[in-house]
PDB file of C-alpha atoms in Angstrom:
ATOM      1  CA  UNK M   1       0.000   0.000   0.000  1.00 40.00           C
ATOM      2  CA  UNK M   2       3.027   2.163   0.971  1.00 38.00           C
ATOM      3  CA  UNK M   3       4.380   1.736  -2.353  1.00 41.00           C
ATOM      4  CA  UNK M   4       1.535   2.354  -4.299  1.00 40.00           C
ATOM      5  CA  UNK M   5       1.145   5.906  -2.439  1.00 37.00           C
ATOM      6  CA  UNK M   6       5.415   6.566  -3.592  1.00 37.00           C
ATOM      7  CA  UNK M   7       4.301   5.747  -7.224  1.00 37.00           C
ATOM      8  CA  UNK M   8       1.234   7.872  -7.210  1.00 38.00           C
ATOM      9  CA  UNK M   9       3.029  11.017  -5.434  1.00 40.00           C
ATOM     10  CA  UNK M  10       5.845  10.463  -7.935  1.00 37.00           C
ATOM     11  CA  UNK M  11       2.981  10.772 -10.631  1.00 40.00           C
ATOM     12  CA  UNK M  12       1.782  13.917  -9.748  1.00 37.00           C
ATOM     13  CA  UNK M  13       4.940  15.873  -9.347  1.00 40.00           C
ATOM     14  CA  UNK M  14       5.881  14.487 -12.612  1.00 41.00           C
ATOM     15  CA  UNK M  15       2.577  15.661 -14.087  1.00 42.00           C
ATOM     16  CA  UNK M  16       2.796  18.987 -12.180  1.00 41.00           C
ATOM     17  CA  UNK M  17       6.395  19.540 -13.986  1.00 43.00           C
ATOM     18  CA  UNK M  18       4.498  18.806 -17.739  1.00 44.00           C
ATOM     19  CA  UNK M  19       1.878  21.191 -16.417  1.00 45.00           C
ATOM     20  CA  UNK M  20       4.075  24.251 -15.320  1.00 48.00           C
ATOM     21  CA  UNK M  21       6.155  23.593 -18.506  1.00 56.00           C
ATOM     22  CA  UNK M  22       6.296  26.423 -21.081  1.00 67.00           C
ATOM     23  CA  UNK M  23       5.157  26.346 -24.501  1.00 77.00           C
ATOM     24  CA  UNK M  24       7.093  29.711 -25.718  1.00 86.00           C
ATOM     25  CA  UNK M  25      10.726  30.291 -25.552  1.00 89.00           C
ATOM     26  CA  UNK M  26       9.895  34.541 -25.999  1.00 90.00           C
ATOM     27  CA  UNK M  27       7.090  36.998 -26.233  1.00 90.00           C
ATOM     28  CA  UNK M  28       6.946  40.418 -27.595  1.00 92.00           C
ATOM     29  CA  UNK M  29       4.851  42.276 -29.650  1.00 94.00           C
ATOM     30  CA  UNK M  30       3.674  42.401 -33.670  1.00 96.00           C
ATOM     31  CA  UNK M  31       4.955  45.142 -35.460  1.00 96.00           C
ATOM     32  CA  UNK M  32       5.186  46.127 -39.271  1.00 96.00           C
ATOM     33  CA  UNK M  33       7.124  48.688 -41.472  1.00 94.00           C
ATOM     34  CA  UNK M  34       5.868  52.117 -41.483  1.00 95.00           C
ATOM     35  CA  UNK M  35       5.967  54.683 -44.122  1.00 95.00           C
ATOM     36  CA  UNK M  36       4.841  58.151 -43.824  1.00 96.00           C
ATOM     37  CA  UNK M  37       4.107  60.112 -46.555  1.00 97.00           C
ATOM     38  CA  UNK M  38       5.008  63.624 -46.645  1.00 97.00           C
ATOM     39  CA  UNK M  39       3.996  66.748 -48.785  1.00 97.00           C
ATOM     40  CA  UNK M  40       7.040  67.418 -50.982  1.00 96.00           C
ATOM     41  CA  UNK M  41       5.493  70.725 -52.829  1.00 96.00           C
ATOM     42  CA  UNK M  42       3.266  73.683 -51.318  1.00 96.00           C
ATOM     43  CA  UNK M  43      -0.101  74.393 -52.213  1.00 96.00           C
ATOM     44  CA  UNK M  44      -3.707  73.314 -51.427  1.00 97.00           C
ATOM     45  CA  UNK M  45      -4.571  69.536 -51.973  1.00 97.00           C
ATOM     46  CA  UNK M  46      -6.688  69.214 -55.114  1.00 97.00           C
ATOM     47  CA  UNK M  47      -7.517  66.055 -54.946  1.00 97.00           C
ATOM     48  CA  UNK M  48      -6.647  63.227 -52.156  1.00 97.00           C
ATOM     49  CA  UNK M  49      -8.146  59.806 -52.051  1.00 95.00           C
ATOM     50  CA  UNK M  50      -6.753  58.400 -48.932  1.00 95.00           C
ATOM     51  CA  UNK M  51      -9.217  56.314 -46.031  1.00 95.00           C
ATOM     52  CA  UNK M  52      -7.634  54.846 -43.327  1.00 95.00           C
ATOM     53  CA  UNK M  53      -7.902  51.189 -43.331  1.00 93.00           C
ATOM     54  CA  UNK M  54      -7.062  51.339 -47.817  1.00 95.00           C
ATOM     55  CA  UNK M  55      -4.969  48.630 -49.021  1.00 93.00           C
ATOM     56  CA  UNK M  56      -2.812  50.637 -51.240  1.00 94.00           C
ATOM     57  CA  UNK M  57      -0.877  49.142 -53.776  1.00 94.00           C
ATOM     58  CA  UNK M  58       3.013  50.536 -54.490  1.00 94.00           C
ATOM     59  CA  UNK M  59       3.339  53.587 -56.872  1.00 95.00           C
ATOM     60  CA  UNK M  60      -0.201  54.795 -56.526  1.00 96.00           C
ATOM     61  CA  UNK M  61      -0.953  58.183 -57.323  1.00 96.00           C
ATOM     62  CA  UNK M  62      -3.341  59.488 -54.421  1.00 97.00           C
ATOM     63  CA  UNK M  63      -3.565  62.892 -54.216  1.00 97.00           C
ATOM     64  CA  UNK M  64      -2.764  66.073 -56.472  1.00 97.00           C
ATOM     65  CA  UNK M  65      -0.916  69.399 -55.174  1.00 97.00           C
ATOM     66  CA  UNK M  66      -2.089  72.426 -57.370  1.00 96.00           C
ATOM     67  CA  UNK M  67       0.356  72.870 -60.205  1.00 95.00           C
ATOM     68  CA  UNK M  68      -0.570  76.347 -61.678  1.00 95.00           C
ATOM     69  CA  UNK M  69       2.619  78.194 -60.852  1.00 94.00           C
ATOM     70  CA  UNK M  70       4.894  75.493 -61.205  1.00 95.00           C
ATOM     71  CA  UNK M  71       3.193  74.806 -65.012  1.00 95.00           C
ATOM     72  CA  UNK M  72       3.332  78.663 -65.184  1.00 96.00           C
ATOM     73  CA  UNK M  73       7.165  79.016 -64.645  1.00 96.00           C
ATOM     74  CA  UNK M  74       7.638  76.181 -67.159  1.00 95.00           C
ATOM     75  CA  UNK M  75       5.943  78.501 -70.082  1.00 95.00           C
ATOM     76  CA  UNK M  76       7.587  81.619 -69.430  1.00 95.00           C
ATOM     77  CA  UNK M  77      11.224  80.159 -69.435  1.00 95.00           C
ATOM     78  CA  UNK M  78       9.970  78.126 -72.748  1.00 94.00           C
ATOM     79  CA  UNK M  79       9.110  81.672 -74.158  1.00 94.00           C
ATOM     80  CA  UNK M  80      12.959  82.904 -72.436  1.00 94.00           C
ATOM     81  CA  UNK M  81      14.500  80.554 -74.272  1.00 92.00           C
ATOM     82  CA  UNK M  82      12.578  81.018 -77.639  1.00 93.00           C
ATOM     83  CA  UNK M  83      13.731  84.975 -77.345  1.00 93.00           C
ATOM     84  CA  UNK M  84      17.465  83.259 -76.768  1.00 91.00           C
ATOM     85  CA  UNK M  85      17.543  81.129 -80.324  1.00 90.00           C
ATOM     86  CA  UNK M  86      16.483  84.313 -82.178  1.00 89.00           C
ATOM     87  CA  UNK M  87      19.446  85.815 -81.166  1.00 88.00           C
ATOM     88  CA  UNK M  88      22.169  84.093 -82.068  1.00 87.00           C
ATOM     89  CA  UNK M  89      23.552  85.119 -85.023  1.00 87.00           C
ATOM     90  CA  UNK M  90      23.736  83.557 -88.041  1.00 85.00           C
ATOM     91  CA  UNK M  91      27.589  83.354 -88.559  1.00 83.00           C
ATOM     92  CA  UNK M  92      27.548  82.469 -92.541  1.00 85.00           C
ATOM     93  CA  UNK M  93      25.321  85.959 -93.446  1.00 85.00           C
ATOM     94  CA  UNK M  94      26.892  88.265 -91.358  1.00 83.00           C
ATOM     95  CA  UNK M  95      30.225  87.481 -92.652  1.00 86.00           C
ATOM     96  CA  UNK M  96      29.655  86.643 -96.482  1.00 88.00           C
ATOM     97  CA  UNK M  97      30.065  90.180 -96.859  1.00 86.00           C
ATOM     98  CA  UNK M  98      33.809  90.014 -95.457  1.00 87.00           C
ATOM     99  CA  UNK M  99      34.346  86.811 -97.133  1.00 88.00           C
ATOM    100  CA  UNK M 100      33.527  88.358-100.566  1.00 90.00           C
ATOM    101  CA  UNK M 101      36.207  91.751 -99.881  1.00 89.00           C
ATOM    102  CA  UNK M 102      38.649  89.404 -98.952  1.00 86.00           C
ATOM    103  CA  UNK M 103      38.230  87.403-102.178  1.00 91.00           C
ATOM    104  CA  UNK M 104      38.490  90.481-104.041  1.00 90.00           C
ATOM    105  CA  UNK M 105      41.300  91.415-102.089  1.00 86.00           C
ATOM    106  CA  UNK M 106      43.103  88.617-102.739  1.00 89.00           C
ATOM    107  CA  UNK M 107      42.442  88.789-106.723  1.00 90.00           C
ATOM    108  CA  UNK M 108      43.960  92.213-106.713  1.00 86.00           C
ATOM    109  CA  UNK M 109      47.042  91.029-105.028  1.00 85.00           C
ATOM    110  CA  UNK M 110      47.211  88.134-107.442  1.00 88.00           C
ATOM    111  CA  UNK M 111      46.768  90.705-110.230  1.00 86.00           C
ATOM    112  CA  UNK M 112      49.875  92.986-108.983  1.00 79.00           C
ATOM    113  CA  UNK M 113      52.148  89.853-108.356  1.00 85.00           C
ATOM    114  CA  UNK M 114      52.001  89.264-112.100  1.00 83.00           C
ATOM    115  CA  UNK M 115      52.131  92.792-113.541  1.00 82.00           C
ATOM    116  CA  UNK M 116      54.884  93.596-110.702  1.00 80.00           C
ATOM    117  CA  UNK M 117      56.461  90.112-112.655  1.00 81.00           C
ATOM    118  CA  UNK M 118      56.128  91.661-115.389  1.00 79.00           C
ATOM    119  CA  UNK M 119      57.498  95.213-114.756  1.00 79.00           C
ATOM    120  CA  UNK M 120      53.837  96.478-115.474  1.00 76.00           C
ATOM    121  CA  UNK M 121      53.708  98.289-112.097  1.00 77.00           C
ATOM    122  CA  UNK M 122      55.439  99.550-109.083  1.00 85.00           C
ATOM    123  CA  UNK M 123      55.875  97.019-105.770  1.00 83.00           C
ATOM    124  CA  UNK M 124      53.979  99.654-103.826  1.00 85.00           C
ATOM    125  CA  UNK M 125      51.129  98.972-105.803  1.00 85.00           C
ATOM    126  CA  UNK M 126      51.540  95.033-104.761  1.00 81.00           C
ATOM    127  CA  UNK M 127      52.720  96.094-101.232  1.00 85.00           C
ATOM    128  CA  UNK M 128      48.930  97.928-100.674  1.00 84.00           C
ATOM    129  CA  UNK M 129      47.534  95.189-101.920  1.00 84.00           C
ATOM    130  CA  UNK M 130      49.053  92.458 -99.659  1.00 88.00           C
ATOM    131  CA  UNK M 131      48.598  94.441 -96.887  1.00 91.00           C
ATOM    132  CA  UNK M 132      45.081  94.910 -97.436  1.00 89.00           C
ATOM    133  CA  UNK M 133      44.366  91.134 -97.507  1.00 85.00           C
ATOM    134  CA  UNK M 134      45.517  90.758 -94.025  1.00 91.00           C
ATOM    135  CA  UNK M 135      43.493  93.907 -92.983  1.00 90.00           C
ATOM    136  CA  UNK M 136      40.803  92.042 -94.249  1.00 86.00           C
ATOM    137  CA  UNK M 137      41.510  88.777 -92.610  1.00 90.00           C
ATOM    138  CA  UNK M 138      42.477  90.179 -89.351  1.00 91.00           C
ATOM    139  CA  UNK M 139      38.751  91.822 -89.488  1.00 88.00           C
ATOM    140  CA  UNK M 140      37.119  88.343 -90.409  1.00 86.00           C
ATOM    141  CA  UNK M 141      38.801  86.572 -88.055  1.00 89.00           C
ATOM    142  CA  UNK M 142      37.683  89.312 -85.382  1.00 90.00           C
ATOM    143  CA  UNK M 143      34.181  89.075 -86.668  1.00 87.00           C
ATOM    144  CA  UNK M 144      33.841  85.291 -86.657  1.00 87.00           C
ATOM    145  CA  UNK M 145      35.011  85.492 -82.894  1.00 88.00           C
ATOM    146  CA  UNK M 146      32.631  87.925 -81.770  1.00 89.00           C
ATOM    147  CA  UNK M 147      30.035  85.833 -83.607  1.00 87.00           C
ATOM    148  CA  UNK M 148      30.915  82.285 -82.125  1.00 88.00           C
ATOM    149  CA  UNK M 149      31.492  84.460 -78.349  1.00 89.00           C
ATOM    150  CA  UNK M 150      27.673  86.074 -78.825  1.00 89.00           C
ATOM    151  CA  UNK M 151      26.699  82.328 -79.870  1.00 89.00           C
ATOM    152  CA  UNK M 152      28.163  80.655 -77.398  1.00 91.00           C
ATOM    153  CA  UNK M 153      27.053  82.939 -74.711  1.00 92.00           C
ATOM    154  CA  UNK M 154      23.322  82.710 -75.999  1.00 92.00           C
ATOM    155  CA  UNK M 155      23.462  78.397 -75.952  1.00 92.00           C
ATOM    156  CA  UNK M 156      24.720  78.784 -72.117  1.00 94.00           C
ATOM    157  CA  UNK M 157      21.549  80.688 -71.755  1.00 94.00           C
ATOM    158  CA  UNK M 158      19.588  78.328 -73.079  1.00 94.00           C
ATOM    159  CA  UNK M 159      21.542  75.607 -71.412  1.00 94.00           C
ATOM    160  CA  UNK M 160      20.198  77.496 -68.244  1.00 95.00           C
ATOM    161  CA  UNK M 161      17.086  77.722 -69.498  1.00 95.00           C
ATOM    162  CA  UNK M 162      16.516  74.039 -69.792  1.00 95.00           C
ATOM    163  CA  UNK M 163      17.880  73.363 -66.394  1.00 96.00           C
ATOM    164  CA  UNK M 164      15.615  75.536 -65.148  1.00 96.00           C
ATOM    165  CA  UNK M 165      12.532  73.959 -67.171  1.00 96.00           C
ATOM    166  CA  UNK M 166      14.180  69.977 -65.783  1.00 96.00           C
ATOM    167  CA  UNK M 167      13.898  71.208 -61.982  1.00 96.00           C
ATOM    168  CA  UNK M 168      10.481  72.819 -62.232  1.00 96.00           C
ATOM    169  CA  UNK M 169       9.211  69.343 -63.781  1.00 96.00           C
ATOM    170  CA  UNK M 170      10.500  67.576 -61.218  1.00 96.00           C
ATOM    171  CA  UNK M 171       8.690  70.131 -58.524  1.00 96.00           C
ATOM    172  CA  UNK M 172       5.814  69.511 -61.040  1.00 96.00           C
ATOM    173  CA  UNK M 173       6.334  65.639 -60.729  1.00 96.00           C
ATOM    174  CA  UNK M 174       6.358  65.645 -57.019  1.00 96.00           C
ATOM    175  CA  UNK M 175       2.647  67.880 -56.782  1.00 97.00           C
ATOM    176  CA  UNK M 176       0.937  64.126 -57.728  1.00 97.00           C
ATOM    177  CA  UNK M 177       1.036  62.248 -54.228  1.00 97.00           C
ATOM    178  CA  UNK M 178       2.365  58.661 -54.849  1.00 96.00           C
ATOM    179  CA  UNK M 179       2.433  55.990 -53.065  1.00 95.00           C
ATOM    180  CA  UNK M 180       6.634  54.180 -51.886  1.00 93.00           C
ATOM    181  CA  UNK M 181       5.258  51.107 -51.215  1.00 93.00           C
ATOM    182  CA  UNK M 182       2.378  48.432 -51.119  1.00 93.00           C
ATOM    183  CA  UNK M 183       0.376  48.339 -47.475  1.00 94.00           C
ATOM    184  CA  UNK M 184      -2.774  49.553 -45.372  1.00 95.00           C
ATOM    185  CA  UNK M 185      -3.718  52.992 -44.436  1.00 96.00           C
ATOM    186  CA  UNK M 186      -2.818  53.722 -40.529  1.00 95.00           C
ATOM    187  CA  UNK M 187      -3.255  57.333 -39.969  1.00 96.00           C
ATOM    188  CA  UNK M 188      -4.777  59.864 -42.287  1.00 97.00           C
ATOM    189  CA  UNK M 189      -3.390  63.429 -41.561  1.00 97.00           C
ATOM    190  CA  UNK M 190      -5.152  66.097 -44.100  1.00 97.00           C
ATOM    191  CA  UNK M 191      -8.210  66.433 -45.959  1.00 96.00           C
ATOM    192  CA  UNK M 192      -8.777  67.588 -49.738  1.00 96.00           C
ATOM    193  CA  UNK M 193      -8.812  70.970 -50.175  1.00 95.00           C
ATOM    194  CA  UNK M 194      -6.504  71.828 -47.704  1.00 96.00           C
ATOM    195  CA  UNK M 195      -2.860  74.356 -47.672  1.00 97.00           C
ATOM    196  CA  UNK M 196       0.196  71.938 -47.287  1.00 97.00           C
ATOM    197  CA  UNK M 197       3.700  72.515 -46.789  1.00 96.00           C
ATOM    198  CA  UNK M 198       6.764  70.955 -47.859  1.00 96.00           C
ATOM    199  CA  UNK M 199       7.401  67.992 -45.032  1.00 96.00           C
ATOM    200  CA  UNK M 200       3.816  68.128 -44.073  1.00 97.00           C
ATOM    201  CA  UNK M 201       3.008  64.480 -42.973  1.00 97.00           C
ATOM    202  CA  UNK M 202       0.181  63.158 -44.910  1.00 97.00           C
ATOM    203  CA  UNK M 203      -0.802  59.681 -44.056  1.00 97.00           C
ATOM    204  CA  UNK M 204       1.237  56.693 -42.591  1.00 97.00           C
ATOM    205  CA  UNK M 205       1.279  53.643 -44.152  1.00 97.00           C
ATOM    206  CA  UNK M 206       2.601  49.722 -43.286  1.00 96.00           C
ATOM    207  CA  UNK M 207       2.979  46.813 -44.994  1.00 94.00           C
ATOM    208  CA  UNK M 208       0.426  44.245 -43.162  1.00 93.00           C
ATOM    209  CA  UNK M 209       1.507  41.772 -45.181  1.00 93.00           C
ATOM    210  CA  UNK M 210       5.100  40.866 -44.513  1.00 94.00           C
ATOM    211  CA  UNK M 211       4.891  41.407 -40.308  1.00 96.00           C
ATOM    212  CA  UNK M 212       7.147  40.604 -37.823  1.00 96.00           C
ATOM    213  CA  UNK M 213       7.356  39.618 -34.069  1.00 96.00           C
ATOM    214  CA  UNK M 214       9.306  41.538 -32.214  1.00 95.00           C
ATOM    215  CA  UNK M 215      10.479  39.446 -29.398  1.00 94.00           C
ATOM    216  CA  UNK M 216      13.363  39.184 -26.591  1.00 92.00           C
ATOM    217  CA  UNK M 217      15.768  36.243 -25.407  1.00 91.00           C
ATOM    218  CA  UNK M 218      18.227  35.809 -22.390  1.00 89.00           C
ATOM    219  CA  UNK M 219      21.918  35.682 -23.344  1.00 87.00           C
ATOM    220  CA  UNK M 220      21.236  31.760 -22.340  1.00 87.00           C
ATOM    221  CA  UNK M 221      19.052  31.263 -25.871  1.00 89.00           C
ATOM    222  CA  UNK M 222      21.676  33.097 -27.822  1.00 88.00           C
ATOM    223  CA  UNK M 223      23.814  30.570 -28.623  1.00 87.00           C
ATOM    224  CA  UNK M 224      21.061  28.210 -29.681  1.00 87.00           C
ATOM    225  CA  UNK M 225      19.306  30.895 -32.212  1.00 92.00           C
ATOM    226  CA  UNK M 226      20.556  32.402 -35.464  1.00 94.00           C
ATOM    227  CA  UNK M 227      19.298  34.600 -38.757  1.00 95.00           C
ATOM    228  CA  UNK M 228      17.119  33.041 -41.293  1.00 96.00           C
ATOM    229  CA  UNK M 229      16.300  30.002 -38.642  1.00 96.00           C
ATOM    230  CA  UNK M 230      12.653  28.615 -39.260  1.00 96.00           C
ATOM    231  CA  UNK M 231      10.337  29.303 -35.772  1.00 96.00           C
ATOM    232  CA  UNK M 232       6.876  28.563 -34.764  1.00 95.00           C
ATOM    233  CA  UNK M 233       5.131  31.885 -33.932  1.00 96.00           C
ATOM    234  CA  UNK M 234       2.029  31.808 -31.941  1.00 95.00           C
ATOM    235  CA  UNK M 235      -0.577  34.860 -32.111  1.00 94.00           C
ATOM    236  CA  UNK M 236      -2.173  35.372 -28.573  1.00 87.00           C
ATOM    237  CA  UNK M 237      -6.337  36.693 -28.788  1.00 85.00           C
ATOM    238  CA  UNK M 238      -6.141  36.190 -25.740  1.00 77.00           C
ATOM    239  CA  UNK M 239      -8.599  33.673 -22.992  1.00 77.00           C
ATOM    240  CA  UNK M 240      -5.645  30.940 -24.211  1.00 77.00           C
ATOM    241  CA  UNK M 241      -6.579  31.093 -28.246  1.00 85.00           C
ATOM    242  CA  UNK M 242      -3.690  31.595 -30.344  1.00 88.00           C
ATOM    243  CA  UNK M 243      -2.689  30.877 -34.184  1.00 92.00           C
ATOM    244  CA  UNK M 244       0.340  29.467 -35.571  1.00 94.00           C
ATOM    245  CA  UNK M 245       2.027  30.906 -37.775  1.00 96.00           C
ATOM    246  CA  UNK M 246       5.770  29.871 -39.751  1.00 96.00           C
ATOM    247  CA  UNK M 247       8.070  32.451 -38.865  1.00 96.00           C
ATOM    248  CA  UNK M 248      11.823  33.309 -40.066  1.00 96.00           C
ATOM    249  CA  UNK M 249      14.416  35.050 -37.628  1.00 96.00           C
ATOM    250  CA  UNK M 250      15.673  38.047 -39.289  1.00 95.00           C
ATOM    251  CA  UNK M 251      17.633  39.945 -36.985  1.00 95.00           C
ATOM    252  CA  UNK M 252      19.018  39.914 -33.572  1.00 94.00           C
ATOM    253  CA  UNK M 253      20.278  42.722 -31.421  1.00 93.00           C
ATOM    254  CA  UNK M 254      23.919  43.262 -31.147  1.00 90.00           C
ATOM    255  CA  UNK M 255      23.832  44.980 -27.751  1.00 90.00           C
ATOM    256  CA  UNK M 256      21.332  43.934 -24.778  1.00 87.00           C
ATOM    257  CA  UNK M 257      18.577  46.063 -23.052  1.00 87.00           C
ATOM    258  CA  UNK M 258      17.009  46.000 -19.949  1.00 84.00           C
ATOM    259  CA  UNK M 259      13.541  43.508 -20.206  1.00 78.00           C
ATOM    260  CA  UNK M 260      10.516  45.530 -20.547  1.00 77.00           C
ATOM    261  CA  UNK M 261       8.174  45.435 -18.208  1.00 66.00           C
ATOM    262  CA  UNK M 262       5.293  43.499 -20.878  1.00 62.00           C
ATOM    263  CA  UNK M 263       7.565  40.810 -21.722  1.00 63.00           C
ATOM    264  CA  UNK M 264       7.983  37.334 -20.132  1.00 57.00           C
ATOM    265  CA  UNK M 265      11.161  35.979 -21.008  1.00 57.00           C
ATOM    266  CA  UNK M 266      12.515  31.808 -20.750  1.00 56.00           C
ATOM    267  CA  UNK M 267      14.355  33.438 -17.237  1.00 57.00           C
ATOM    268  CA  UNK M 268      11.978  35.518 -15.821  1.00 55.00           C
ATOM    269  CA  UNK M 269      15.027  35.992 -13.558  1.00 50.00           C
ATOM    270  CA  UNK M 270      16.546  37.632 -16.692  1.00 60.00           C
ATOM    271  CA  UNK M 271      17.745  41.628 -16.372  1.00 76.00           C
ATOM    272  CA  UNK M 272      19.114  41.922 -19.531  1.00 84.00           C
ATOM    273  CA  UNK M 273      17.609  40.685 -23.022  1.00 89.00           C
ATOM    274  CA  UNK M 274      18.228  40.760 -26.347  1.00 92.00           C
ATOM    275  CA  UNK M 275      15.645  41.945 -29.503  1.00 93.00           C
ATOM    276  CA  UNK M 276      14.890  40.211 -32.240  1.00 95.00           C
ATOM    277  CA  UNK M 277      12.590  40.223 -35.232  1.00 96.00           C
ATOM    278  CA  UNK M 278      10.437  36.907 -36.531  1.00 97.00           C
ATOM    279  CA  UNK M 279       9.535  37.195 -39.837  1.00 97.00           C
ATOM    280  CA  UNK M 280       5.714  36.333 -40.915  1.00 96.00           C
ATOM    281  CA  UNK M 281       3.212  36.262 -43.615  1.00 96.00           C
ATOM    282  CA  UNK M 282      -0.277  37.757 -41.960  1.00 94.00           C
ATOM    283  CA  UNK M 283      -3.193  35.914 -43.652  1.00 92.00           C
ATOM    284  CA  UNK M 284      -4.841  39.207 -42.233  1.00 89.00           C
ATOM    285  CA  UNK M 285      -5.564  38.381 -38.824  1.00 92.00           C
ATOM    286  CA  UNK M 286      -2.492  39.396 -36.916  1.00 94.00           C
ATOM    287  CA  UNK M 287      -2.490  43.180 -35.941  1.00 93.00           C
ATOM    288  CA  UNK M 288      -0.388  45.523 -34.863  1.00 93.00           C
ATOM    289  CA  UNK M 289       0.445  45.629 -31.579  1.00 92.00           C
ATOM    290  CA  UNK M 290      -1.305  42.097 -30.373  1.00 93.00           C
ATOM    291  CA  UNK M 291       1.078  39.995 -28.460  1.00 93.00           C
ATOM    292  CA  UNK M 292       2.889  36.878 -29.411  1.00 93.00           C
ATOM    293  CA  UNK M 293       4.906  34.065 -28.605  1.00 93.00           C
ATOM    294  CA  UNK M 294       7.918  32.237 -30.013  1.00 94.00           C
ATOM    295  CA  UNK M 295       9.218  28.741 -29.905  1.00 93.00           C
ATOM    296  CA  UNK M 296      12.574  28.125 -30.697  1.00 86.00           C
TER     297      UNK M 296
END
């Protein structure tokens, strides 16, 4: 009889032990990335078609900042630089004129070579002559590189001009509201029809898709975990329901922290912990902020 009562003590202790055993390694808390979205132009909000709760896919245009000035500022340096091409010269007509004296010049010094040749007529004659063709060229030469400086100077303008017209399109580009990445709608911040500011927050945004747990271990489970290792992650609803989900570890804390006060860690005895993040894929019920659990 004794040793029945031994066996059946032993039994409960050892079922008291299964009982008080653990079925997480860590807790922490569901999180996701977050986005906000800021104004990057002034000027009242034409349109905006942002609800909180959206799904929002990536590169979505969403709202419109008025783009009258900015489209204003484009046409008046497209009429600048229309005023800048009809100035430059055209090089060719304003110096056939000087072309055609210097030909001449240079038959009339061809002509007093030969009669000079000849003893027709006096080297003077042929000395006037030669000198006038480099008069002539000298003045070409000057002509043609006022011309090309006047040209040159003009192009810069318009060179100007079109960087001008380039950084206006891009202020003009970044008046439509779009959209970095794919996710739900947190926080809504402005309404249509409103004055906003450059770095004016307009909504936040996070990817509920790809979540992850962010949990904490004792310097104990470090040496047992590692990146990209495959976990079970358990969702808490609380009243002991939970779903299971496959998580990935993709990052872990290089320095420790003190254990905050929400979390229950494998050593409750623990001071210091150590973050990291459990990849998930949220079939839509995990949220942001609900608690979870890890095995390891």
């Amino acid at each position: 009889m004794k040793k029945i009562t031994i066996l059946a003590s032993v039994a409960l202790m050892m079922a008291a032990c299964g009982g008080n055993e653990k079925e997480y390694d860590a807790t922490g808390t569901f999180e996701a990335t977050e986005t906000t979205v800021f104004a990057e132009q002034s000027g009242a909000l034409l349109t905006f078609s942002v609800n909180e709760g959206d799904s929002i896919e990536a590169n979505k245009e969403v709202g419109l900042i008025d783009t009258t000035q900015v489209w204003l500022k484009i046409q008046q340096l497209g009429a600048t630089k229309e005023v800048y091409q009809s100035q430059k010269p055209d090089m060719e007509a304003q110096i056939a004129t000087m072309r055609q004296q210097l030909a001449k010049a240079q038959q009339e010094e061809q002509r007093y070579k030969e009669l000079v040749a000849d003893g027709a007529a006096p080297s003077k004659m042929l000395d006037d002559a030669t000198n006038q063709v480099k008069v002539l060229q000298k003045q070409l030469a000057a002509q043609q590189s006022a011309l090309s400086t006047s040209t040159r100077s003009l192009d810069k303008q318009m060179a100007a001009t079109d960087v001008q017209v380039s950084q206006l399109r891009d202020q003009l580009r970044k008046c439509h509201i779009v959209t970095p990445t794919k996710g739900t709608v947190l926080e809504k911040y402005v309404e249509r029809g409103e004055f906003v500011a450059i770095g004016k927050p307009l909504f936040k945004i996070a990817d509920t898709q790809d979540m992850f747990l962010r949990a904490y271990v004792t310097s104990a489970q470090l040496q047992n975990i590692k990146i990209g290792q495959q976990v079970k992650v358990f969702a808490d609803y609380g009243d002991s329901q939970h779903k299971e989900y496959d998580g990935t570890i993709s990052w872990i804390s290089s320095r420790s922290e003190f254990t905050p006060k929400t979390i229950l860690t494998d050593d409750e005895r623990a001071d210091l912990v150590y973050a990291l993040k459990v990849a998930i894929k949220n079939d839509g019920f995990v949220k942001i902020g609900m608690y979870g659990e890890v095995k390891l």
